[in-house]
């Protein structure tokens, strides 16, 4: 065990001391901050100036006031008269209307899908106030109380989780970090294996340690470097979000952090072992990329598909399926868990499948590594790696 | 005592070792010679457990060697290798610790060996920034830093300058005198002849001859000896009537005479003196190089 720890320590120190670690951490931080700003600007621009409002017959009196209020605020409100309140709610549910008004014009019920946008909300509020003023003009003394009472009552079909945005953000952030760490540090494991082979130092090391110890020490050492970077990036990311007031208590923050860590450890072990075994097949750094590319593509597909589904279709079947296929589970599942609403059995199934797959990879990768790591010269063929001595 | 007993190894259809057997006693310097591809490196790798043997056994102090005992071996592979981007001192400490030394002992040993091998002032530099000669010294330090009880060195002298060769020779002798069995392979046969207590000659994966160098020299089995005589005034055929002479030929101004077993070389000397002045009269003993050529067959010369 001491041997494995010594190897782990060497790998860890060799990387952390390097300038590459500091630079890559800084670059990733910049990318993350830039990306968040970009996404943030997109979402605020998404609130376009046009709103469609379905209005029930008894509430139609508000129409002119709505138009006036909308003109004042530079917005366009399309009024869609409907036969009754239920028809209006149906339009909202189908997405053909943003809101459905029903009930008394000065105090209408406003049905919405998740929430009434702040701009639309202020148009409706101003309209009810205007209406109350017009109706009560002859009796100014009664006006104040009536105006105060005149306000829309918003009823949401599916109330918005106040932490929803944060959850999606956390999920996407976690998925990105996992992808980045696995890709970067997994590739470093392969590079380290090839460096030992090409410098022939592996023969001296293997004269005193067993191949599995060297493999394990390497995976642990670089895994620890990746973890350190993950913690630094995650800490800075959450710190920034915290000072910007974006963190909402009870958004499952702790659970998300734990799940990102667990899936990182599992995912990294799996991919790092694959990368180490692949690295042991070649003897020169120039050949490393060609053996790693197929696996890198698998990782990339999982990340790109998962990341986009998390942002655009967080409840889709495609995302569920993707999160249950072992090579992709560690990239996708933590994001889904962050989003919330994943049945426990799915998490358990994904975990068992991934753990079993990782065990298989460790066994197979360890064999390939032990057989190939001392072979120098030409690339070791798959047949030799599996059957040769 | 390091024993290699009946070790065989095949690479696919190629037979690398066939019943390789020899032993190295404590305090003995054993020279391992043979043509390229004869199986020296494979043997050493099997001793170190870097390769697994198909058959046979390696024993240390009478017991089959295992991972714990292998840590007590100092090894220098034929293909030199160190972590190129790791500092010299740090690297030696790391290797010493991998061999089971405590951090403190490892530090002291690394300092001692870098000083001994003249690379102390380079201890903080990355290995890749060192000259090739200095890298070789660090490589030797890497084999010795954990104070091994056994040394197995594959071509330790290749690429060394004469000063480093002397340092290396002294160190090997020293470890030997401290009671360690030492095996090394080399193509520099004069060096092997000078340094080694015993020599083993390998051919096609088997040991074809082993013993002390003088034993090997004495032994082509017939007991015949060769004498070189420089008698400038001697006429051709002067040895024809000397008893015990089985053959004779001229070599430049000298005569190379083969004496049958048990023949009296004094009779030859008297015959030579009878022809005039004699400037040289020497027994020619086969060098290791000649023994080696003989053992590994024609055409295959290191």
XYZ file of C-alpha atoms in Angstrom:
691
model
C 0.000 0.000 0.000
C 2.875 2.339 0.818
C 4.158 1.672 -2.688
C 0.872 2.764 -4.243
C 0.845 5.879 -2.053
C 4.410 6.751 -3.056
C 3.472 6.467 -6.711
C 0.297 8.469 -6.111
C 2.270 11.200 -4.363
C 4.820 11.426 -7.168
C 2.148 11.676 -9.845
C 0.231 14.254 -7.826
C 3.228 16.470 -7.090
C 4.648 16.188 -10.597
C 1.402 17.610 -12.005
C 0.352 20.098 -9.353
C 3.773 21.732 -9.297
C 3.694 22.161 -13.056
C 2.649 25.474 -14.514
C 0.180 23.655 -16.756
C -2.080 22.947 -13.785
C -2.331 26.591 -12.706
C -2.786 27.825 -16.257
C -5.439 25.269 -17.162
C -7.366 26.012 -13.971
C -7.328 29.727 -14.749
C -8.373 29.165 -18.367
C -11.300 26.972 -17.346
C -12.442 29.567 -14.829
C -12.405 32.205 -17.562
C -14.373 29.968 -19.923
C -16.932 29.178 -17.241
C -17.418 32.822 -16.249
C -17.641 33.846 -19.905
C -20.134 31.114 -20.643
C -22.349 32.032 -17.676
C -22.375 35.686 -18.736
C -23.287 34.628 -22.279
C -26.133 32.370 -21.131
C -27.306 35.084 -18.719
C -27.505 37.660 -21.512
C -29.446 35.185 -23.669
C -32.108 34.530 -21.051
C -32.822 38.227 -20.379
C -33.086 38.900 -24.107
C -35.487 35.981 -24.357
C -38.314 38.039 -22.803
C -39.557 39.491 -26.094
C -41.853 42.490 -26.259
C -44.975 40.607 -27.365
C -47.524 38.891 -25.105
C -50.679 37.022 -26.048
C -53.481 37.186 -23.500
C -56.659 35.109 -23.664
C -59.563 37.067 -22.132
C -62.861 35.539 -20.950
C -66.149 37.414 -21.864
C -66.758 38.796 -18.355
C -63.266 40.304 -18.242
C -63.255 41.936 -21.699
C -63.714 45.338 -20.054
C -60.005 45.387 -19.317
C -59.006 45.294 -22.998
C -58.631 49.021 -23.592
C -56.824 49.521 -20.287
C -54.429 46.709 -21.215
C -53.670 48.372 -24.532
C -53.039 51.728 -22.855
C -50.760 50.192 -20.218
C -48.862 48.203 -22.868
C -48.349 51.289 -25.038
C -47.026 53.185 -22.023
C -44.468 50.463 -21.373
C -43.543 49.939 -25.028
C -44.879 46.411 -25.190
C -47.322 44.674 -27.506
C -50.271 42.839 -25.997
C -52.482 40.732 -28.260
C -55.907 40.168 -26.795
C -57.592 36.882 -27.715
C -61.294 36.827 -26.705
C -62.386 33.326 -25.644
C -65.782 31.812 -24.819
C -65.043 31.177 -21.113
C -62.302 30.872 -18.481
C -61.703 27.165 -19.188
C -61.060 27.846 -22.895
C -58.508 30.478 -21.865
C -56.730 28.040 -19.550
C -56.637 25.474 -22.386
C -54.911 27.996 -24.630
C -52.330 28.658 -21.910
C -51.740 24.938 -21.425
C -51.212 24.423 -25.169
C -48.841 27.365 -25.252
C -50.961 29.453 -27.628
C -51.428 32.123 -24.977
C -49.051 33.401 -22.305
C -51.843 34.143 -19.820
C -55.605 33.766 -19.495
C -57.696 36.473 -17.777
C -61.082 35.719 -16.217
C -63.360 37.065 -13.457
C -63.967 40.769 -12.593
C -61.889 43.149 -14.745
C -60.493 45.077 -11.762
C -59.456 41.968 -9.913
C -58.982 39.316 -12.615
C -57.739 35.811 -12.135
C -54.581 35.307 -14.266
C -53.850 31.726 -15.262
C -50.305 31.043 -16.417
C -48.190 27.935 -17.057
C -45.305 28.578 -14.695
C -45.089 32.298 -13.946
C -46.215 35.671 -15.235
C -43.192 37.453 -16.638
C -42.369 40.633 -14.748
C -43.059 42.848 -17.793
C -46.423 41.244 -18.538
C -47.257 41.285 -14.843
C -46.718 45.029 -14.624
C -48.845 45.632 -17.747
C -51.750 43.705 -16.188
C -51.353 45.420 -12.806
C -51.275 48.901 -14.380
C -54.332 47.991 -16.475
C -56.404 46.934 -13.434
C -55.447 50.119 -11.599
C -56.392 52.279 -14.614
C -59.706 50.478 -14.854
C -60.474 50.989 -11.164
C -59.670 54.702 -11.459
C -61.931 55.105 -14.521
C -64.850 53.259 -12.895
C -64.659 55.169 -9.624
C -63.861 58.639 -10.967
C -67.105 60.238 -9.667
C -66.333 59.243 -6.066
C -62.678 60.006 -5.291
C -63.080 59.060 -1.637
C -63.934 55.439 -2.498
C -61.290 55.335 -5.202
C -58.235 54.838 -3.020
C -59.501 51.654 -1.405
C -60.795 50.263 -4.701
C -57.562 51.039 -6.481
C -55.640 49.311 -3.727
C -57.872 46.262 -4.107
C -57.529 46.259 -7.893
C -54.811 43.794 -8.741
C -54.509 40.580 -10.705
C -54.534 37.257 -8.860
C -51.968 35.022 -10.511
C -52.616 31.275 -10.594
C -49.864 29.127 -12.052
C -50.659 25.675 -13.457
C -47.167 24.410 -12.615
C -45.633 26.797 -10.126
C -42.042 27.559 -10.899
C -39.398 26.201 -8.577
C -37.511 29.305 -7.486
C -34.277 27.260 -7.590
C -34.923 25.743 -11.033
C -32.425 27.989 -12.794
C -29.811 27.252 -10.198
C -30.446 23.536 -10.491
C -30.014 23.574 -14.251
C -26.913 25.701 -13.803
C -25.461 23.322 -11.244
C -26.242 20.324 -13.432
C -24.646 21.843 -16.511
C -21.686 23.093 -14.485
C -21.159 19.651 -12.973
C -21.434 17.931 -16.349
C -18.897 20.309 -17.808
C -16.422 19.835 -14.963
C -16.723 16.049 -15.154
C -16.220 16.093 -18.886
C -13.259 18.405 -18.622
C -11.580 16.493 -15.790
C -12.051 13.087 -17.344
C -10.846 14.278 -20.695
C -7.832 16.204 -19.371
C -6.623 14.003 -16.555
C -7.549 10.757 -18.292
C -5.381 11.846 -21.203
C -2.634 12.746 -18.718
C -2.716 9.193 -17.371
C -2.147 7.928 -20.903
C 0.623 10.462 -21.441
C 2.278 9.426 -18.191
C 2.171 5.772 -19.200
C 3.704 6.562 -22.578
C 6.320 8.825 -20.994
C 7.417 5.984 -18.738
C 7.530 3.640 -21.698
C 9.373 5.998 -24.013
C 11.919 6.971 -21.353
C 12.238 3.273 -20.401
C 12.049 4.187 -16.732
C 9.151 1.759 -16.465
C 11.586 -1.144 -16.396
C 13.352 0.185 -13.307
C 10.057 0.909 -11.596
C 8.562 -2.465 -12.497
C 11.642 -4.189 -11.103
C 10.361 -3.197 -7.689
C 6.588 -2.662 -8.005
C 3.869 -4.728 -9.669
C 2.153 -3.359 -12.771
C -1.198 -3.023 -11.000
C 0.406 -0.937 -8.258
C 1.896 1.423 -10.811
C -1.403 1.631 -12.673
C -3.394 2.233 -9.502
C -0.937 4.820 -8.188
C -1.105 6.701 -11.460
C -4.894 6.689 -11.618
C -5.172 7.782 -7.985
C -2.510 10.478 -8.306
C -3.967 12.095 -11.382
C -7.481 11.542 -10.056
C -6.472 13.542 -6.994
C -5.125 16.344 -9.190
C -8.390 16.392 -11.114
C -10.316 16.387 -7.853
C -8.282 19.300 -6.531
C -9.028 21.263 -9.665
C -12.687 20.270 -9.452
C -12.855 21.553 -5.880
C -11.066 24.795 -6.765
C -13.311 25.432 -9.774
C -16.466 24.348 -7.970
C -15.566 26.452 -4.934
C -14.849 29.557 -6.994
C -17.987 28.979 -9.088
C -20.209 28.648 -6.028
C -18.461 31.564 -4.330
C -19.171 33.798 -7.319
C -22.771 32.590 -7.466
C -23.103 33.164 -3.722
C -21.854 36.753 -3.805
C -24.092 37.436 -6.802
C -27.036 36.252 -4.707
C -27.838 33.417 -7.088
C -27.692 30.710 -4.447
C -31.024 29.767 -2.998
C -31.106 27.668 0.108
C -32.653 24.253 -0.281
C -31.765 23.862 -3.923
C -30.187 20.503 -3.190
C -26.738 22.033 -3.227
C -25.127 19.561 -0.860
C -26.687 16.582 -2.581
C -25.524 17.883 -5.944
C -21.973 18.392 -4.716
C -21.823 14.901 -3.226
C -23.227 13.320 -6.362
C -20.787 15.213 -8.598
C -17.895 13.957 -6.445
C -19.087 10.353 -6.379
C -19.716 10.250 -10.108
C -16.423 11.947 -10.752
C -14.539 9.286 -8.803
C -16.362 6.475 -10.568
C -16.140 8.065 -14.000
C -12.515 9.005 -13.617
C -11.490 5.538 -12.467
C -13.283 4.053 -15.453
C -11.894 6.352 -18.111
C -8.411 6.686 -16.600
C -8.012 2.906 -16.628
C -9.110 2.760 -20.244
C -6.690 5.545 -21.111
C -3.828 3.881 -19.223
C -4.412 0.578 -21.016
C -4.545 2.374 -24.364
C -1.392 4.324 -23.524
C 0.466 1.126 -22.734
C -0.088 -0.057 -26.304
C 2.190 2.583 -27.823
C 5.777 3.595 -27.149
C 5.929 7.135 -28.471
C 4.003 10.269 -27.503
C 3.249 10.871 -31.199
C 1.197 7.693 -31.329
C -0.785 8.398 -28.168
C -3.450 10.535 -29.779
C -4.362 7.945 -32.373
C -5.177 5.275 -29.784
C -7.030 7.703 -27.523
C -9.226 9.298 -30.168
C -11.998 6.651 -30.281
C -12.525 6.923 -26.532
C -12.313 10.719 -26.590
C -15.099 10.717 -29.158
C -17.278 8.534 -26.939
C -16.726 10.963 -24.050
C -17.427 13.957 -26.275
C -20.679 12.487 -27.630
C -21.901 11.803 -24.108
C -21.007 15.285 -22.965
C -22.418 17.230 -25.916
C -25.644 15.233 -26.027
C -26.063 15.307 -22.244
C -25.210 18.994 -21.848
C -27.646 20.125 -24.509
C -30.434 17.859 -23.294
C -29.972 19.169 -19.739
C -30.368 22.739 -20.985
C -33.158 22.167 -23.530
C -35.079 19.037 -22.547
C -34.304 18.147 -18.946
C -37.222 15.722 -18.661
C -36.820 13.945 -21.995
C -36.611 10.173 -22.429
C -33.434 10.623 -24.446
C -31.672 12.113 -21.431
C -32.948 9.314 -19.187
C -31.648 6.646 -21.565
C -28.335 8.433 -22.017
C -27.878 8.605 -18.253
C -28.286 4.841 -17.894
C -25.630 3.770 -20.427
C -22.453 3.147 -18.356
C -19.808 5.002 -20.354
C -22.026 8.075 -20.349
C -23.639 7.761 -16.944
C -20.898 9.640 -15.045
C -21.140 12.519 -17.547
C -24.931 12.813 -17.560
C -26.318 11.419 -14.322
C -24.929 14.078 -11.946
C -26.584 16.762 -14.079
C -29.901 14.924 -13.942
C -29.586 14.501 -10.188
C -28.902 18.220 -9.897
C -32.060 18.930 -11.885
C -33.995 16.884 -9.364
C -36.897 14.555 -9.888
C -34.818 11.474 -10.781
C -36.420 8.331 -9.317
C -34.170 6.688 -6.775
C -34.266 3.347 -8.576
C -32.837 4.990 -11.688
C -29.934 6.417 -9.714
C -29.345 3.048 -8.065
C -29.522 1.212 -11.402
C -27.163 3.678 -13.039
C -24.752 3.333 -10.142
C -24.782 -0.471 -10.207
C -24.376 -0.584 -13.990
C -21.503 1.892 -13.922
C -19.787 0.200 -10.989
C -20.032 -3.178 -12.745
C -18.769 -1.670 -15.970
C -15.895 0.016 -14.122
C -14.940 -3.270 -12.471
C -14.850 -4.911 -15.896
C -12.746 -2.070 -17.273
C -10.330 -2.307 -14.330
C -9.891 -6.031 -14.808
C -9.465 -5.832 -18.571
C -7.437 -2.623 -18.532
C -5.130 -3.981 -15.843
C -4.437 -7.075 -17.929
C -3.773 -5.128 -21.087
C -1.554 -2.711 -19.207
C 0.492 -5.433 -17.509
C 1.018 -7.209 -20.819
C 1.839 -4.212 -22.942
C 3.693 -1.814 -20.704
C 7.097 -3.434 -21.210
C 6.679 -3.909 -24.943
C 8.562 -1.248 -26.797
C 8.782 -0.455 -30.453
C 5.766 -0.943 -32.680
C 2.229 -0.468 -31.406
C 1.033 -3.551 -29.569
C -1.884 -5.117 -31.433
C -5.138 -5.861 -29.646
C -4.686 -9.576 -30.173
C -1.267 -9.470 -28.533
C -2.536 -7.290 -25.717
C -5.248 -9.797 -24.861
C -3.455 -13.072 -25.455
C 0.309 -12.475 -25.571
C 2.709 -12.643 -22.686
C 23.803 -16.783 -3.456
C 21.828 -16.050 -6.576
C 20.829 -19.140 -8.513
C 19.308 -19.260 -11.947
C 18.076 -22.803 -12.383
C 16.864 -24.232 -15.680
C 15.121 -21.062 -16.821
C 13.427 -21.196 -20.230
C 11.541 -18.531 -22.097
C 9.935 -18.318 -25.530
C 8.633 -15.302 -27.366
C 6.040 -16.787 -29.658
C 8.018 -19.153 -31.828
C 11.407 -17.691 -30.888
C 13.332 -19.532 -28.210
C 14.976 -16.882 -26.064
C 16.249 -19.032 -23.202
C 16.706 -22.770 -23.001
C 17.564 -24.262 -19.630
C 19.707 -21.321 -18.549
C 21.541 -22.347 -15.408
C 24.230 -20.624 -13.365
C 24.799 -19.274 -9.900
C 26.605 -16.330 -8.379
C 28.036 -16.676 -4.903
C 28.108 -13.918 -2.312
C 31.108 -11.681 -2.892
C 31.544 -12.896 -6.425
C 31.675 -10.741 -9.521
C 30.138 -12.681 -12.374
C 30.612 -11.546 -15.951
C 27.891 -12.426 -18.374
C 28.991 -12.392 -21.990
C 27.420 -13.449 -25.248
C 26.476 -12.151 -28.658
C 23.558 -9.765 -29.091
C 20.328 -11.678 -28.783
C 21.929 -14.568 -26.913
C 19.590 -14.114 -23.957
C 21.511 -12.015 -21.414
C 18.909 -9.282 -21.096
C 16.044 -11.773 -20.982
C 17.785 -13.639 -18.168
C 18.255 -10.460 -16.153
C 14.688 -9.360 -16.718
C 13.469 -12.709 -15.450
C 15.669 -12.392 -12.356
C 14.061 -9.011 -11.673
C 10.576 -10.329 -12.282
C 10.037 -7.857 -15.079
C 9.413 -10.896 -17.292
C 7.911 -14.207 -16.275
C 9.807 -17.377 -17.104
C 8.057 -20.256 -18.892
C 9.989 -22.787 -16.850
C 12.723 -22.894 -14.240
C 13.316 -20.967 -11.082
C 15.360 -18.098 -9.707
C 16.501 -18.505 -6.110
C 18.098 -16.082 -3.708
C 19.716 -17.496 -0.584
C 18.209 -20.865 -1.377
C 14.613 -19.724 -1.590
C 12.534 -18.847 -4.644
C 12.746 -15.150 -5.293
C 9.650 -13.037 -4.602
C 8.649 -9.396 -4.773
C 10.037 -8.575 -1.305
C 13.431 -10.128 -2.091
C 13.558 -8.496 -5.484
C 13.484 -5.122 -3.754
C 16.937 -5.933 -2.408
C 18.359 -6.130 -5.935
C 20.017 -3.184 -7.585
C 19.107 -3.223 -11.261
C 20.377 -1.329 -14.239
C 18.415 -2.186 -17.372
C 20.048 -2.251 -20.766
C 17.632 0.419 -21.936
C 18.532 3.297 -19.666
C 15.626 5.178 -18.251
C 14.744 7.797 -15.683
C 11.885 10.270 -15.413
C 13.154 12.995 -17.753
C 11.353 15.848 -16.019
C 12.118 14.861 -12.451
C 15.018 16.384 -10.539
C 17.981 14.083 -9.928
C 17.868 14.108 -6.120
C 14.108 13.787 -5.956
C 14.179 10.906 -8.391
C 16.792 8.993 -6.414
C 14.857 9.551 -3.186
C 11.694 8.314 -4.880
C 13.359 5.144 -6.180
C 14.958 4.482 -2.786
C 11.572 4.820 -1.093
C 9.950 2.529 -3.666
C 12.515 -0.052 -2.624
C 11.296 0.237 0.932
C 13.620 2.848 2.478
C 12.242 5.361 4.929
C 12.065 8.969 3.724
C 15.023 9.959 5.914
C 17.256 7.083 4.821
C 16.319 7.696 1.216
C 17.361 11.325 1.475
C 20.710 10.461 3.048
C 21.376 7.693 0.515
C 20.529 9.944 -2.427
C 22.904 12.606 -1.125
C 25.649 10.040 -0.541
C 25.449 8.483 -3.983
C 25.170 11.730 -5.914
C 28.295 12.897 -4.078
C 30.105 9.617 -4.664
C 29.340 9.614 -8.383
C 30.179 13.284 -8.835
C 26.718 14.577 -9.674
C 25.925 16.198 -6.314
C 25.844 19.713 -7.740
C 23.303 18.537 -10.309
C 20.918 17.116 -7.711
C 18.348 19.872 -8.218
C 18.310 19.707 -12.004
C 15.943 17.794 -14.222
C 17.480 14.615 -15.587
C 16.786 15.622 -19.185
C 19.065 18.677 -18.764
C 22.092 16.540 -17.870
C 24.764 15.398 -20.298
C 24.564 11.767 -21.381
C 27.576 10.869 -19.223
C 26.003 12.410 -16.145
C 22.712 10.683 -16.889
C 24.624 7.400 -16.865
C 26.047 8.242 -13.462
C 22.574 9.024 -12.167
C 21.421 5.723 -13.636
C 24.080 3.905 -11.661
C 23.118 5.843 -8.546
C 19.531 4.727 -9.168
C 20.672 1.102 -9.105
C 22.689 1.583 -5.914
C 20.706 4.109 -3.906
C 18.738 1.571 -1.893
C 21.927 -0.201 -0.743
C 21.082 -3.439 -2.548
C 22.301 -6.854 -1.411
C 22.508 -8.115 -4.983
C 23.469 -6.267 -8.154
C 22.196 -7.157 -11.602
C 23.550 -4.765 -14.196
C 22.894 -4.991 -17.910
C 25.744 -3.391 -19.847
C 26.736 -1.037 -17.026
C 29.857 0.131 -18.817
C 28.392 1.042 -22.166
C 28.577 4.745 -22.824
C 30.811 5.553 -19.868
C 33.928 7.669 -20.128
C 37.176 6.148 -18.765
C 36.860 7.981 -15.444
C 33.319 6.723 -14.973
C 34.440 3.218 -15.940
C 36.956 3.377 -13.096
C 34.346 4.649 -10.650
C 31.959 1.926 -11.765
C 34.626 -0.790 -11.460
C 35.540 0.371 -7.965
C 31.907 0.453 -6.882
C 31.238 -3.042 -8.234
C 34.313 -4.416 -6.487
C 33.284 -2.680 -3.298
C 29.769 -4.142 -3.278
C 31.293 -7.505 -4.029
C 33.736 -7.235 -1.144
C 30.792 -6.324 1.089
C 29.430 -9.784 0.272
C 26.941 -9.034 -2.495
C 26.605 -11.307 -5.496
C 27.157 -9.115 -8.545
C 26.214 -10.036 -12.118
C 26.853 -7.814 -15.054
C 26.829 -8.236 -18.780
C 29.249 -6.526 -21.083
C 30.670 -6.612 -24.554
C 33.909 -5.076 -23.284
C 35.649 -8.399 -22.796
C 38.957 -6.982 -21.608
C 37.072 -5.316 -18.782
C 35.226 -8.511 -17.933
C 38.505 -10.405 -17.964
C 40.140 -7.890 -15.656
C 37.242 -7.488 -13.204
C 35.387 -10.737 -12.949
C 35.925 -13.668 -10.658
C 33.930 -15.872 -12.943
C 32.597 -15.599 -16.442
C 29.668 -17.224 -18.190
C 29.405 -17.352 -21.953
C 25.895 -17.508 -23.385
C 24.918 -18.758 -26.791
C 21.403 -19.130 -28.178
C 19.786 -18.920 -24.773
C 22.007 -21.412 -22.970
C 25.172 -21.179 -20.924
C 27.896 -22.803 -23.046
C 30.883 -22.191 -20.797
C 31.395 -20.852 -17.314
C 34.197 -20.715 -14.812
C 37.159 -18.610 -13.760
C 38.853 -16.952 -16.683
C 42.079 -18.940 -16.154
C 40.088 -22.160 -15.963
C 38.427 -21.349 -19.230
C 41.781 -20.512 -20.772
C 43.356 -23.712 -19.666
C 40.573 -25.791 -20.906
C 40.252 -26.783 -24.521
C 40.623 -30.276 -23.064
C 43.763 -31.410 -24.953
C 46.230 -29.733 -22.594
C 48.163 -28.359 -25.569
C 49.846 -24.978 -25.133
C 51.077 -22.315 -27.467
C 54.493 -20.675 -27.223
C 55.659 -17.638 -29.153
C 59.394 -17.437 -29.805
C 61.275 -14.444 -31.261
C 64.649 -15.698 -32.403
C 65.612 -13.537 -35.427
C 68.511 -15.697 -36.620
C 66.651 -18.994 -36.552
C 66.392 -20.767 -39.886
C 63.074 -22.049 -41.174
C 62.146 -25.410 -39.765
C 64.280 -25.037 -36.624
C 61.572 -26.607 -34.478
C 61.153 -29.693 -36.587
C 63.395 -31.881 -34.451
C 62.371 -30.552 -31.035
C 60.496 -33.227 -29.037
C 56.841 -32.465 -28.193
C 56.254 -29.919 -30.940
C 53.038 -30.762 -32.757
C 52.858 -27.758 -35.065
C 54.694 -24.569 -35.855
C 54.153 -21.576 -38.112
C 55.821 -18.256 -38.766
C 54.052 -15.114 -37.683
C 55.995 -12.006 -38.802
C 59.499 -12.495 -37.336
C 58.192 -14.818 -34.612
C 57.491 -18.495 -34.576
C 54.262 -19.765 -33.051
C 54.784 -23.244 -31.715
C 52.128 -25.660 -30.481
C 53.393 -28.021 -27.812
C 51.634 -31.304 -27.137
C 50.326 -31.994 -23.641
C 53.097 -32.582 -21.123
C 55.863 -31.495 -23.505
C 58.953 -29.830 -21.985
C 59.096 -26.197 -23.053
C 62.744 -26.019 -21.854
C 63.780 -28.247 -24.751
C 62.195 -25.741 -27.110
C 64.004 -22.875 -25.367
C 67.361 -24.633 -25.703
C 66.715 -25.290 -29.382
C 65.865 -21.620 -29.856
C 69.009 -20.440 -28.034
C 71.052 -22.733 -30.252
C 70.027 -20.650 -33.290
C 71.311 -17.377 -31.825
C 69.818 -14.623 -29.610
C 66.267 -15.079 -28.251
C 64.374 -11.794 -27.610
C 61.056 -13.276 -26.579
C 59.812 -16.587 -25.289
C 56.208 -16.485 -24.052
C 53.333 -18.777 -23.430
C 50.421 -17.365 -25.328
C 47.236 -17.716 -23.353
C 43.974 -17.314 -25.193
C 42.256 -14.037 -24.339
C 38.638 -14.016 -23.308
C 37.884 -12.664 -26.735
C 39.302 -15.778 -28.335
C 37.531 -18.024 -25.889
C 34.368 -16.126 -26.636
C 34.782 -16.502 -30.390
C 35.363 -20.166 -29.939
C 32.357 -20.600 -27.687
C 29.841 -18.674 -29.706
C 31.025 -20.037 -33.019
C 32.371 -18.411 -36.144
C 30.992 -15.241 -37.518
C 29.084 -14.250 -34.405
C 31.343 -11.808 -32.715
C 30.213 -9.122 -30.339
